[in-house]
Amino acid sequence: MRGTKKSTSPGQHDFVVVANRLPVDRVTGADGTPQWRRSPGGLVTALAPTMQSSGGAWVGWHGGVDEPLDEFDEGGIHQVPVPLSASELRLYYEGFSNATLWPLYHDVIVPPEFHRTWWVAYREVNARFARAAAATAAHGATVWVHDYQLQLVPRMLRDARPDLRIGFFNHIPFPPAELFAQLPWRARILEGLLGADLIGFQRASDTANFLTSVRRFLGVTARKGGVQVPGTSRVSRAETHPISIDAAHIAALAQDPDVRARAVQIRVEMGDPETVLLGVDRLDYTKGIRHRLKAYAELLDDGVVQVGQTGLIQIASPSREKVDSYQQLREEVEGTVGRINGEYDSFAATAVRYLHHSYPVEEMVALYLAADVMLVTPLRDGMNLVAKEYVMARGADGGGRLVLSEFAGAADQLRQAIIVSPHDIDGLKAAIMSGIEMAPPEAKRRMSSMRRTVESHDVNRWSREFLDSLMGNAPGTTEESSA
Ligand code: G6P
């Protein structure tokens, strides 16, 4: 594996990020040898400057199975790969993370499965991540743990290394106590999280849900300003810190002549319809793809939109393909797309251009520029960064309309979108039509206002505010436990 060999020894890093995945992907170089390339995505972009200036390290799974790897440096970040065995991949990743916690935390859209063997593997893998972080962090270092796959790490790390300052950020929703109650290991998860000095959530409702669960399932008083951690003199704080995107990068790509030319070409390749609708999602049941297709098919049935005049592009990037509910979803979505196209396509034009692929960010921005109406209609989503990217791509030209689910975290900030409940199919149809028909001056006004919001609340600000609060510099929004 290429990559500069260790430049620093473990235990030397003042800033350590711990996440399920490393921020690098393995690619094959021009000479045929495997190499690492920085993954696309805001998190690593936001943290890279801090990591580079503070000699930071990132602890995460490298995506391989039964493949222990040495630490290496890439992109100015010290990479600490955590290995997973084939059975851990099944039990910890596909099982407890993505067939227990993921559905439970997303409103039980599919039923979560509870298996003790999955829980045991989750605990063991979390312990491995915690050991790797403990061995990497310098004395008094700051460690930032990310997301639902690693909720036990803060407490495990605290026990091993009381000298550390520990933050945790949950990228997905935190469920209402009535749903969280189903989890047989609910108290262990809460204790795990309370190992952190600061626990960050996307929406105020997530923070409130967490504090309610702490009170209900640990019997602890959670006051404004924090939770008195049982059996210790420590206070752990819960705050709302909505994540964002690398706004300047998306805005710059939207001005790039090659990207703009590609956007024009996409419309031509679609048969030059008057209106291009766009959905961009991981192929996940939380994203509301089935509801969106149903609404669109009904608009075609009703004769309100016609193939040739209107076309829907649905990008569904492959995700968690070994998990049953994802396989079932793929069959359903592809069956529905086939039925819609079979019924409405002509030789010249298609109703739904469905693509089961991932694309680089340049192509994504070209798609945003090509789309008149962006459909972000998840049934539940921690934030949804596609909505923010679309706004940044279109804020300058003032074109485009955003239809946004009230169940996406982004709806708390993008108030000028056409806000909709994806469960209300008539409402969804009406929202799509109001996107198609919205007069350009109003669309422009709304898009500019949303652009200003995203521009001034980008991912750099998000990480700065979280870390400032963790270091005790600036309190964020602390929720009242009695909410
Ligand atoms: C969500 C989660 C991330 C996860 C990503 C992709 O955004 O919050 O933690 O990395 O989905 O899912 P995957 O299972 O492929 O890592």
XYZ file of C-alpha atoms in Angstrom, residues 19-20 61 84 87-98 117-118 121-123 125-126 129 148-150:
27
model
C -14.987 7.769 12.913
C -16.170 4.457 11.490
C -11.885 1.532 9.369
C -12.562 -5.493 10.917
C -17.769 -11.622 10.960
C -17.417 -8.168 12.556
C -18.457 -6.621 9.283
C -21.642 -8.692 9.445
C -22.374 -8.310 13.149
C -21.056 -4.825 14.017
C -21.428 -2.905 10.717
C -24.244 -4.526 8.744
C -25.933 -5.829 11.894
C -25.925 -3.605 14.979
C -24.985 -0.352 13.227
C -27.141 -0.642 10.135
C -24.529 -11.429 19.119
C -24.636 -8.124 17.210
C -19.628 -7.420 18.362
C -20.579 -3.719 18.573
C -19.071 -3.552 22.069
C -15.356 -3.213 17.916
C -16.057 -0.008 19.878
C -11.575 1.892 18.263
C -23.852 6.123 15.766
C -21.400 3.321 14.992
C -19.165 4.433 17.890
